[in-house]
CSV table of C-alpha atoms and ligand atoms in Angstrom, one decimal:
chain,number,residue,atom,x,y,z
A,1,MET,CA,82.3,39.4,-156.1
A,2,ALA,CA,78.7,38.6,-155.0
A,3,TYR,CA,75.7,40.5,-153.7
A,4,PHE,CA,74.8,40.1,-150.0
A,5,CYS,CA,71.6,41.0,-148.3
A,6,GLN,CA,72.5,43.4,-145.5
A,7,GLU,CA,69.6,42.2,-143.4
A,8,CYS,CA,70.0,38.4,-143.4
A,9,GLY,CA,73.2,37.7,-145.2
A,10,TYR,CA,71.6,36.0,-148.3
A,11,LYS,CA,74.1,35.7,-151.1
A,12,SER,CA,73.2,36.1,-154.8
A,13,LEU,CA,75.4,36.2,-157.9
A,14,LYS,CA,73.2,38.9,-159.5
A,15,TRP,CA,71.6,42.0,-158.0
A,16,LEU,CA,68.0,41.7,-156.9
A,17,GLY,CA,65.6,44.3,-155.8
A,18,ARG,CA,64.0,42.1,-153.1
A,19,CYS,CA,65.8,39.5,-151.0
A,20,PRO,CA,64.2,36.1,-151.6
A,21,GLU,CA,65.3,35.0,-148.1
A,22,CYS,CA,63.9,37.7,-145.8
A,23,GLY,CA,61.8,39.7,-148.2
A,24,SER,CA,63.4,43.1,-147.5
A,25,TRP,CA,63.7,45.5,-150.4
A,26,ASN,CA,66.8,47.1,-151.7
A,27,THR,CA,69.2,45.5,-149.3
A,28,LEU,CA,71.5,43.6,-151.7
A,29,VAL,CA,74.9,45.2,-151.8
A,30,GLU,CA,77.9,44.1,-153.8
A,31,GLU,CA,80.7,42.9,-151.6
A,32,LYS,CA,83.9,40.9,-152.0
A,33,GLU,CA,83.5,37.4,-150.6
A,34,SER,CA,85.2,37.0,-147.3
A,35,LEU,CA,88.5,35.4,-148.2
A,36,ILE,CA,90.9,35.6,-145.2
A,37,LYS,CA,94.4,36.1,-146.5
A,38,SER,CA,96.3,35.0,-143.4
A,39,LYS,CA,97.2,31.4,-142.9
A,40,ASN,CA,95.8,31.2,-139.3
A,41,LYS,CA,92.5,29.9,-140.6
A,42,LEU,CA,94.0,27.1,-142.6
A,43,LYS,CA,96.1,26.0,-139.6
A,44,GLN,CA,93.0,25.7,-137.5
A,45,GLU,CA,91.2,23.4,-139.9
A,46,THR,CA,93.9,20.7,-139.7
A,47,LYS,CA,93.5,20.4,-135.9
A,48,GLU,CA,93.0,16.8,-134.7
A,49,ILE,CA,89.4,15.8,-134.2
A,50,LYS,CA,88.2,14.1,-131.1
A,51,ILE,CA,85.0,12.2,-130.9
A,52,LEU,CA,83.7,12.0,-127.3
A,53,LYS,CA,80.9,10.2,-125.5
A,54,LEU,CA,78.7,12.6,-123.6
A,55,SER,CA,79.1,10.6,-120.4
A,56,ASP,CA,82.9,11.1,-120.5
A,57,ILE,CA,82.5,14.8,-120.6
A,58,ARG,CA,83.3,16.5,-117.2
A,59,TYR,CA,82.3,20.0,-116.4
A,60,GLU,CA,81.9,22.1,-113.4
A,61,GLU,CA,78.8,24.2,-113.2
A,62,LYS,CA,79.9,27.7,-112.5
A,63,PRO,CA,77.5,30.0,-110.8
A,64,ARG,CA,75.8,32.7,-112.8
A,65,ILE,CA,77.1,36.2,-112.4
A,66,LEU,CA,74.5,38.6,-111.1
A,67,THR,CA,74.8,42.3,-112.1
A,68,GLY,CA,72.3,43.5,-109.5
A,69,ILE,CA,70.3,45.2,-112.2
A,70,SER,CA,67.3,43.1,-111.4
A,71,GLU,CA,65.4,43.3,-114.7
A,72,PHE,CA,68.6,42.6,-116.7
A,73,ASP,CA,69.4,39.5,-114.6
A,74,LEU,CA,65.8,38.3,-114.9
A,75,VAL,CA,65.7,38.6,-118.7
A,76,LEU,CA,68.9,36.5,-118.9
A,77,GLY,CA,67.2,33.8,-116.9
A,78,GLY,CA,68.9,34.6,-113.6
A,79,GLY,CA,72.2,36.4,-114.3
A,80,ILE,CA,75.0,36.0,-116.9
A,81,VAL,CA,76.2,32.5,-117.6
A,82,PRO,CA,80.0,32.4,-117.6
A,83,GLY,CA,81.5,32.2,-121.1
A,84,SER,CA,78.3,33.1,-122.8
A,85,PHE,CA,78.1,35.2,-126.0
A,86,ILE,CA,75.3,37.8,-125.9
A,87,LEU,CA,74.1,40.0,-128.7
A,88,ILE,CA,72.1,43.1,-127.8
A,89,GLY,CA,70.2,44.9,-130.7
A,90,GLY,CA,68.2,48.0,-130.8
A,91,ASP,CA,67.6,51.3,-132.6
A,92,PRO,CA,70.4,53.9,-132.3
A,93,GLY,CA,69.9,56.1,-129.2
A,94,ILE,CA,67.7,53.6,-127.4
A,95,GLY,CA,70.2,53.1,-124.6
A,96,LYS,CA,72.3,50.1,-125.4
A,97,SER,CA,75.6,51.8,-124.5
A,98,THR,CA,74.1,53.1,-121.3
A,99,LEU,CA,72.9,49.7,-120.2
A,100,LEU,CA,76.2,48.1,-121.0
A,101,THR,CA,78.2,50.8,-119.3
A,102,GLN,CA,76.2,50.2,-116.2
A,103,VAL,CA,76.8,46.4,-116.5
A,104,ALA,CA,80.5,47.0,-117.1
A,105,GLY,CA,80.8,49.5,-114.2
A,106,ILE,CA,79.0,47.2,-111.7
A,107,LEU,CA,80.9,44.1,-112.6
A,108,ALA,CA,84.3,45.9,-112.6
A,109,GLU,CA,83.4,47.1,-109.1
A,110,LYS,CA,82.8,43.4,-108.1
A,111,GLY,CA,86.3,42.6,-109.2
A,112,LEU,CA,85.9,41.3,-112.7
A,113,LYS,CA,88.3,42.4,-115.4
A,114,VAL,CA,86.1,44.3,-117.8
A,115,VAL,CA,87.1,45.6,-121.2
A,116,TYR,CA,84.9,48.0,-123.0
A,117,LEU,CA,85.7,48.2,-126.7
A,118,SER,CA,84.1,51.1,-128.3
A,119,ALA,CA,84.8,52.2,-131.9
A,120,GLU,CA,81.9,54.6,-131.8
A,121,GLU,CA,82.7,56.8,-128.9
A,122,SER,CA,86.0,58.2,-127.6
A,123,ALA,CA,87.5,57.3,-124.3
A,124,GLU,CA,86.5,60.7,-122.8
A,125,GLN,CA,82.9,60.1,-123.8
A,126,VAL,CA,82.8,56.7,-122.2
A,127,LYS,CA,84.5,58.0,-119.0
A,128,LEU,CA,82.1,60.9,-118.8
A,129,ARG,CA,79.2,58.5,-119.0
A,130,VAL,CA,80.7,56.2,-116.4
A,131,GLU,CA,81.1,59.2,-114.1
A,132,ARG,CA,77.6,60.5,-114.8
A,133,LEU,CA,76.2,57.1,-114.0
A,134,GLY,CA,78.0,57.3,-110.6
A,135,LEU,CA,80.2,54.2,-111.3
A,136,GLY,CA,83.8,53.7,-110.4
A,137,ALA,CA,86.1,53.8,-113.4
A,138,LYS,CA,87.8,50.4,-113.0
A,139,VAL,CA,86.8,49.4,-116.6
A,140,PHE,CA,89.5,49.0,-119.2
A,141,PHE,CA,88.8,50.9,-122.4
A,142,VAL,CA,89.9,50.2,-126.0
A,143,GLY,CA,89.1,52.7,-128.7
A,144,ASP,CA,90.6,50.9,-131.7
A,145,ASN,CA,88.4,49.4,-134.4
A,146,ASN,CA,91.0,46.9,-135.7
A,147,LEU,CA,89.6,43.8,-134.2
A,148,SER,CA,92.5,41.5,-135.1
A,149,ALA,CA,95.0,43.8,-133.3
A,150,VAL,CA,92.6,44.2,-130.3
A,151,ILE,CA,92.2,40.5,-129.9
A,152,GLU,CA,95.9,40.0,-129.9
A,153,GLU,CA,96.2,42.5,-127.1
A,154,LEU,CA,93.4,40.9,-125.2
A,155,LYS,CA,95.1,37.6,-125.2
A,156,THR,CA,97.6,38.9,-122.8
A,157,LEU,CA,95.2,41.1,-120.8
A,158,LYS,CA,92.8,38.1,-120.3
A,159,PRO,CA,89.5,39.9,-119.5
A,160,ASP,CA,86.5,38.2,-117.8
A,161,LEU,CA,84.0,40.3,-119.7
A,162,LEU,CA,84.4,41.9,-123.1
A,163,ILE,CA,81.9,44.5,-124.4
A,164,VAL,CA,82.0,45.3,-128.1
A,165,ASP,CA,80.2,48.5,-129.0
A,166,SER,CA,79.3,48.0,-131.8
A,167,ILE,CA,79.9,45.0,-134.2
A,168,GLN,CA,79.1,47.3,-137.1
A,169,THR,CA,82.1,49.5,-136.4
A,170,VAL,CA,84.9,47.0,-135.8
A,171,PHE,CA,86.7,45.3,-138.8
A,172,LEU,CA,89.3,42.7,-139.7
A,173,PRO,CA,92.0,44.2,-142.0
A,174,GLU,CA,92.5,40.7,-143.5
A,175,LEU,CA,89.1,41.0,-145.2
A,176,GLU,CA,88.8,43.1,-148.3
A,177,SER,CA,85.2,44.0,-147.8
A,178,PRO,CA,84.3,47.4,-146.0
A,179,PRO,CA,83.4,47.6,-142.3
A,180,GLY,CA,79.7,47.4,-141.6
A,181,GLY,CA,79.1,45.0,-144.4
A,182,VAL,CA,77.6,41.5,-143.8
A,183,SER,CA,80.9,39.7,-144.6
A,184,GLN,CA,82.8,41.8,-142.1
A,185,ILE,CA,80.1,41.5,-139.4
A,186,ARG,CA,79.9,37.7,-139.8
A,187,GLU,CA,83.7,37.2,-139.7
A,188,CYS,CA,84.2,39.6,-136.8
A,189,ALA,CA,81.6,37.7,-134.9
A,190,ASN,CA,83.3,34.5,-135.7
A,191,VAL,CA,86.6,35.8,-134.5
A,192,LEU,CA,85.0,37.1,-131.3
A,193,MET,CA,83.2,33.8,-130.8
A,194,ARG,CA,86.4,31.8,-131.1
A,195,PHE,CA,88.2,34.1,-128.7
A,196,ALA,CA,85.3,34.0,-126.2
A,197,LYS,CA,85.0,30.2,-126.3
A,198,GLU,CA,88.7,29.5,-126.1
A,199,GLN,CA,89.4,31.9,-123.3
A,200,GLY,CA,86.1,31.6,-121.5
A,201,VAL,CA,85.4,35.3,-121.8
A,202,ILE,CA,81.8,36.6,-121.4
A,203,THR,CA,81.2,38.7,-124.6
A,204,ILE,CA,78.5,41.2,-125.1
A,205,VAL,CA,78.2,42.6,-128.5
A,206,VAL,CA,76.1,45.5,-129.6
A,207,GLY,CA,74.3,45.5,-133.0
A,208,HIS,CA,72.5,48.5,-134.4
A,209,ILE,CA,69.4,47.9,-136.5
A,210,THR,CA,68.2,50.4,-139.0
A,211,LYS,CA,65.0,50.3,-140.9
A,212,GLY,CA,66.7,51.4,-144.2
A,213,GLY,CA,69.0,48.4,-144.0
A,214,ILE,CA,72.0,50.6,-144.7
A,215,ILE,CA,74.0,49.1,-141.8
A,216,ALA,CA,73.8,45.4,-141.7
A,217,GLY,CA,71.2,44.1,-139.3
A,218,PRO,CA,72.3,41.7,-136.5
A,219,LYS,CA,70.0,39.1,-138.0
A,220,VAL,CA,73.0,37.3,-139.5
A,221,LEU,CA,74.5,36.9,-136.1
A,222,GLU,CA,71.4,35.5,-134.3
A,223,HIS,CA,72.1,31.8,-135.1
A,224,LEU,CA,75.7,32.1,-133.9
A,225,VAL,CA,75.3,33.6,-130.4
A,226,ASP,CA,73.9,32.1,-127.2
A,227,VAL,CA,71.6,34.9,-126.2
A,228,VAL,CA,69.9,37.6,-128.3
A,229,LEU,CA,68.4,40.6,-126.5
A,230,TYR,CA,66.5,43.5,-127.9
A,231,LEU,CA,66.2,46.8,-126.3
A,232,GLU,CA,63.1,48.6,-127.5
A,233,GLY,CA,60.6,51.2,-126.5
A,234,GLU,CA,59.1,54.6,-127.4
A,235,LYS,CA,62.0,57.1,-127.0
A,236,GLU,CA,59.6,59.9,-125.9
A,237,THR,CA,58.2,58.0,-122.9
A,238,GLY,CA,61.5,57.0,-121.3
A,239,PHE,CA,60.3,53.4,-120.9
A,240,ARG,CA,62.5,50.7,-122.3
A,241,LEU,CA,61.7,47.0,-122.7
A,242,LEU,CA,64.5,44.5,-122.8
A,243,ARG,CA,63.5,41.3,-124.4
A,244,ALA,CA,65.2,38.0,-124.8
A,245,VAL,CA,64.3,36.6,-128.2
A,246,LYS,CA,66.8,33.7,-128.0
A,247,ASN,CA,68.4,32.3,-124.9
A,248,ARG,CA,70.3,29.0,-124.7
A,249,PHE,CA,70.3,29.3,-120.9
A,250,GLY,CA,66.8,30.6,-120.0
A,251,PRO,CA,63.3,31.3,-121.1
A,252,VAL,CA,62.7,33.4,-124.3
A,253,ASN,CA,60.4,36.3,-124.6
A,254,GLU,CA,61.1,37.3,-121.0
A,255,ILE,CA,60.9,41.0,-120.8
A,256,GLY,CA,62.4,43.5,-118.4
A,257,VAL,CA,61.1,47.0,-118.0
A,258,PHE,CA,63.4,50.0,-117.5
A,259,LEU,CA,63.0,53.7,-117.1
A,260,MET,CA,65.6,56.0,-118.7
A,261,THR,CA,66.6,58.4,-116.0
A,262,SER,CA,69.5,60.9,-115.6
A,263,LYS,CA,71.3,58.1,-113.8
A,264,GLY,CA,70.9,55.6,-116.6
A,265,LEU,CA,68.4,52.8,-117.0
A,266,ALA,CA,66.6,52.0,-113.8
A,267,PRO,CA,64.7,48.7,-113.4
A,268,HIS,CA,61.0,49.6,-113.2
A,269,ALA,CA,59.3,47.0,-111.1
A,270,GLN,CA,55.9,48.8,-111.0
A,271,TYR,CA,55.5,48.2,-114.6
A,272,GLU,CA,51.7,47.8,-114.4
A,273,ASP,CA,51.0,51.5,-114.5
A,274,LEU,CA,52.9,51.5,-117.8
A,275,PHE,CA,50.3,49.4,-119.5
A,276,LEU,CA,47.0,50.3,-117.7
A,277,SER,CA,45.3,53.7,-118.1
A,278,GLY,CA,41.8,53.0,-116.8
A,279,GLU,CA,40.1,54.6,-119.8
A,280,GLU,CA,36.5,53.4,-120.2
A,281,ASN,CA,36.8,52.1,-123.7
A,282,ALA,CA,40.0,50.2,-123.1
A,283,ALA,CA,39.8,46.4,-122.8
A,284,ILE,CA,42.2,44.7,-120.5
A,285,PHE,CA,43.8,41.4,-121.2
A,286,CYS,CA,46.7,39.4,-119.9
A,287,VAL,CA,49.6,38.2,-122.0
A,288,ILE,CA,52.4,35.9,-120.9
A,289,GLU,CA,55.8,37.3,-121.9
A,290,GLY,CA,58.4,34.6,-121.1
A,291,THR,CA,57.3,33.5,-117.7
A,292,ARG,CA,55.8,36.7,-116.6
A,293,PRO,CA,52.1,37.5,-116.9
A,294,LEU,CA,51.5,41.2,-117.9
A,295,LEU,CA,48.2,43.0,-117.8
A,296,VAL,CA,47.9,45.1,-121.0
A,297,GLU,CA,45.2,47.3,-122.4
A,298,VAL,CA,43.9,47.7,-125.9
A,299,GLN,CA,41.9,50.6,-127.2
A,300,SER,CA,40.0,50.9,-130.4
A,301,LEU,CA,38.6,53.8,-132.4
A,302,VAL,CA,35.9,53.1,-135.0
A,303,ALA,CA,35.1,56.3,-137.0
A,304,LYS,CA,33.1,57.0,-140.1
A,305,SER,CA,35.4,56.8,-143.1
A,306,PHE,CA,35.7,59.3,-146.0
A,307,LEU,CA,38.0,57.1,-148.0
A,308,ALA,CA,37.2,54.7,-150.8
A,309,VAL,CA,38.9,51.9,-148.9
A,310,PRO,CA,38.5,52.4,-145.1
A,311,ARG,CA,41.5,52.3,-143.0
A,312,ARG,CA,42.5,49.3,-140.8
A,313,THR,CA,45.4,50.4,-138.6
A,314,ALA,CA,46.8,48.5,-135.7
A,315,VAL,CA,49.7,49.5,-133.5
A,316,GLY,CA,51.2,46.6,-131.5
A,317,PHE,CA,48.7,44.1,-132.9
A,318,ASP,CA,48.9,42.0,-136.1
A,319,PRO,CA,46.8,43.8,-138.8
A,320,ILE,CA,45.9,40.5,-140.4
A,321,ARG,CA,44.4,39.3,-137.1
A,322,LEU,CA,42.5,42.6,-136.9
A,323,SER,CA,41.0,42.1,-140.3
A,324,LEU,CA,40.0,38.5,-139.3
A,325,LEU,CA,38.3,39.8,-136.2
A,326,VAL,CA,36.4,42.5,-138.1
A,327,ALA,CA,35.3,39.9,-140.7
A,328,ILE,CA,34.1,37.6,-138.0
A,329,LEU,CA,32.2,40.3,-136.2
A,330,GLU,CA,30.6,41.3,-139.5
A,331,LYS,CA,29.8,37.9,-140.9
A,332,LYS,CA,28.8,36.0,-137.8
A,333,PHE,CA,27.3,38.7,-135.6
A,334,HIS,CA,26.1,41.3,-138.1
A,335,PHE,CA,28.0,44.2,-136.7
A,336,ASN,CA,28.5,46.7,-139.5
A,337,PHE,CA,32.0,48.0,-140.0
A,338,THR,CA,31.6,49.0,-143.6
A,339,ASN,CA,32.6,52.6,-144.3
A,340,GLN,CA,34.3,52.8,-140.9
A,341,ASP,CA,37.9,53.5,-140.3
A,342,ILE,CA,39.4,51.3,-137.6
A,343,TYR,CA,42.3,52.0,-135.4
A,344,VAL,CA,43.6,49.7,-132.7
A,345,LYS,CA,46.4,50.4,-130.2
A,346,VAL,CA,48.0,48.3,-127.6
A,347,SER,CA,49.4,50.3,-124.6
A,348,GLY,CA,53.0,50.8,-123.6
A,349,GLY,CA,54.6,50.1,-127.0
A,350,LEU,CA,54.2,46.3,-126.6
A,351,LYS,CA,53.8,44.2,-129.7
A,352,ILE,CA,51.3,41.4,-129.0
A,353,THR,CA,51.5,38.1,-130.7
A,354,ASP,CA,49.6,36.1,-128.1
A,355,PRO,CA,46.3,34.9,-129.6
A,356,SER,CA,44.6,35.3,-126.2
A,357,ALA,CA,44.3,39.1,-127.0
A,358,ASP,CA,41.6,38.4,-129.6
A,359,MET,CA,38.6,38.7,-127.3
A,360,ALA,CA,39.8,42.0,-125.8
A,361,VAL,CA,40.4,43.5,-129.3
A,362,ALA,CA,37.0,42.3,-130.5
A,363,VAL,CA,35.1,43.8,-127.5
A,364,SER,CA,36.9,47.1,-127.7
A,365,LEU,CA,36.0,47.3,-131.4
A,366,VAL,CA,32.3,46.6,-130.7
A,367,SER,CA,32.4,49.1,-127.7
A,368,SER,CA,33.7,51.8,-130.0
A,369,LEU,CA,31.3,51.0,-132.8
A,370,LEU,CA,28.3,51.0,-130.5
A,371,GLU,CA,29.7,53.9,-128.5
A,372,LYS,CA,29.0,52.0,-125.3
A,373,PRO,CA,31.7,51.9,-122.6
A,374,LEU,CA,33.2,48.7,-121.3
A,375,PRO,CA,32.8,47.9,-117.6
A,376,PRO,CA,35.8,48.9,-115.4
A,377,LYS,CA,38.2,46.4,-113.9
A,378,THR,CA,37.2,43.6,-116.3
A,379,LEU,CA,39.5,41.2,-118.0
A,380,PHE,CA,39.0,39.5,-121.4
A,381,ILE,CA,40.9,36.4,-122.3
A,382,GLY,CA,40.4,34.1,-125.2
A,383,GLU,CA,41.3,33.4,-128.8
A,384,VAL,CA,38.5,33.9,-131.3
A,385,GLY,CA,37.9,31.2,-133.9
A,386,LEU,CA,36.7,31.8,-137.4
A,387,SER,CA,33.1,30.9,-136.5
A,388,GLY,CA,33.2,33.3,-133.5
A,389,GLU,CA,33.8,30.6,-130.9
A,390,ILE,CA,36.0,31.4,-127.9
A,391,ARG,CA,38.9,29.1,-127.7
A,392,PRO,CA,40.9,28.2,-124.6
A,393,VAL,CA,44.4,29.6,-124.1
A,394,ARG,CA,47.4,28.4,-122.1
A,395,ASP,CA,48.1,29.2,-118.4
A,396,ILE,CA,44.7,30.7,-117.8
A,397,VAL,CA,45.1,30.4,-114.0
A,398,LEU,CA,48.3,32.2,-114.0
A,399,ARG,CA,46.7,35.1,-115.9
A,400,LEU,CA,43.6,35.2,-113.7
A,401,LYS,CA,45.8,35.3,-110.5
A,402,GLU,CA,47.8,38.1,-111.9
A,403,ALA,CA,44.6,40.0,-112.7
A,404,GLU,CA,43.3,39.4,-109.3
A,405,LYS,CA,46.5,40.7,-107.8
A,406,LYS,CA,46.1,43.9,-109.8
A,407,GLY,CA,42.6,44.6,-108.6
A,408,ILE,CA,40.5,43.1,-111.5
A,409,LYS,CA,37.0,42.1,-110.4
A,410,LYS,CA,35.5,40.3,-113.4
A,411,ALA,CA,36.9,38.1,-116.1
A,412,PHE,CA,35.4,36.8,-119.3
A,413,VAL,CA,37.1,33.5,-120.2
A,414,PRO,CA,36.7,30.5,-122.5
A,415,GLU,CA,34.2,27.8,-121.5
A,416,ARG,CA,35.2,24.5,-119.9
A,417,ILE,CA,38.2,25.7,-117.9
A,418,ASP,CA,38.6,24.0,-114.5
A,419,LEU,CA,39.1,26.5,-111.7
A,420,SER,CA,37.7,24.3,-108.9
A,421,ASN,CA,41.1,23.8,-107.3
A,422,HIS,CA,41.9,27.5,-107.2
A,423,SER,CA,40.4,30.0,-104.9
A,424,LEU,CA,39.9,33.1,-107.0
A,425,SER,CA,37.8,36.0,-105.8
A,426,LEU,CA,37.2,37.1,-109.4
A,427,GLU,CA,33.7,36.9,-110.8
A,428,ILE,CA,34.2,34.5,-113.8
A,429,PHE,CA,32.0,34.5,-116.9
A,430,PRO,CA,32.7,31.5,-119.1
A,431,CYS,CA,31.6,32.1,-122.7
A,432,LYS,CA,31.3,29.8,-125.6
A,433,ARG,CA,30.9,32.4,-128.3
A,434,LEU,CA,31.9,36.0,-128.8
A,435,ILE,CA,28.3,37.1,-129.1
A,436,GLU,CA,27.6,36.0,-125.5
A,437,VAL,CA,30.3,38.3,-124.3
A,438,CYS,CA,28.9,41.2,-126.4
A,439,GLU,CA,25.3,40.5,-125.2
A,440,LYS,CA,26.4,40.6,-121.6
A,441,LEU,CA,28.4,43.8,-122.1
A,442,PHE,CA,26.3,45.9,-124.4
A,443,ARG,CA,22.7,44.8,-123.9
B,501,TYD,P1,72.9,55.4,-125.7
B,501,TYD,O1,73.1,54.4,-124.6
B,501,TYD,O2,74.1,56.2,-126.2
B,501,TYD,O3,72.2,54.7,-126.9
B,501,TYD,P2,72.7,53.6,-128.0
B,501,TYD,O4,74.0,53.1,-127.5
B,501,TYD,O5,71.6,52.5,-127.9
B,501,TYD,O6,72.8,54.3,-129.3
B,501,TYD,O7,71.7,56.3,-125.2
B,501,TYD,C1,71.5,57.5,-125.7
B,501,TYD,C2,70.4,58.3,-125.0
B,501,TYD,O8,70.2,58.0,-123.6
B,501,TYD,C3,70.7,59.7,-125.1
B,501,TYD,O9,69.6,60.3,-125.8
B,501,TYD,C4,70.9,60.2,-123.7
B,501,TYD,C5,70.1,59.2,-122.9
B,501,TYD,N1,70.7,59.0,-121.6
B,501,TYD,C6,70.0,59.4,-120.4
B,501,TYD,O10,68.8,59.8,-120.5
B,501,TYD,N2,70.5,59.2,-119.2
B,501,TYD,C7,71.8,58.7,-119.0
B,501,TYD,O11,72.2,58.5,-117.8
B,501,TYD,C8,72.5,58.4,-120.2
B,501,TYD,C9,73.9,57.8,-120.0
B,501,TYD,C10,72.0,58.6,-121.4
B,502,MG,MG1,75.9,53.5,-128.4
């Protein structure tokens, strides 16, 4: 027996309150170690080993499979690579089953043999969803959660695409640990992986993530699979973002934007209105998500605090970066944020990690502190250094072009960027220090 962290799979011989590997609390659960009783595993290990030279390896490049769901194909880097193993994670109820039902239905229509393994929903529920989504019901369905038995059956059926919904609910009877535990999840994934690679089956696996860490997070699987997608979003708004956080066949951090409709998830190409509101105290900046530039807005609220320790709250932005920016504004430029609560919010449920957002956050803070509006249709791009200098960021031309396309008229950018070869109609203000930006805006 040993204790396993349900988030990351860390193993410990004694119980610990906090996982030393991933830092999550109360996630260590006692489990039997995964000893597979059957002899199959041993047989496999005695297989003859071949050592090859790369130049001797022949392969034919198979074309990628397009689902026709434009944003889904884009996030994968241009369609599904045959034989790939894809993990899709997300909170319960966010729309993973919906998206995969659409993918299954469309690809079955195109003539692929698709198997939908669902241990969560009954055959009727899945059929109802397929019909509601207006898809033909050519998909095969398995409702059994005994993975060993299912795999045996699938060896004769030979599907082209296998969808497993979800990895937390299937189990291997050979293992003694309970379904949903880390050992089960890891072994199930290994079994699926072996099946997928041996038979050349595209496999898409759903993994639930829960904040309480009760069901094992798909973190333990991330290193194993080819592609990791996350479906996220604010449930109330109906917008969903699909993000590739790992992709062996394409760019990472590519995002796709969907709208949840009564006919399932619809690609939402006009995503710009999702992130821009046009409020006068909102600062616009441009992040690069994967290969795609996105205009995003940040709003700040600075209000007199009645607390002993004023609040510093950030939604969609790193709170540590926020504290840094406030410290820089106070120390270097003598803006006074003492006794002020600070709230910062990035639009559209996006989580920004791109340092180029610094300038926009800083000006929106100052704008709210001084109660002076920001000029409309103005872009702010630049990282802010600790002495208040504006630092250059990558792909500035791409960002400016995107802004121009979306009707932005002015842009505050770092100094010493060369735009001579690009015809941009934007009015550009190169700035060396943050204070120059503030002086131009709030004088
Ligand atoms: P689901 O795909 O079951 O979520 P997950 O598999 O990630 O747990 O999605 C559930 C939600 O989606 C549910 O609240 C109903 C909604 N939904 C629609 O709005 N339109 C649809 O066409 C479908 C199938 C679901
Ligand atoms: Mg589901």
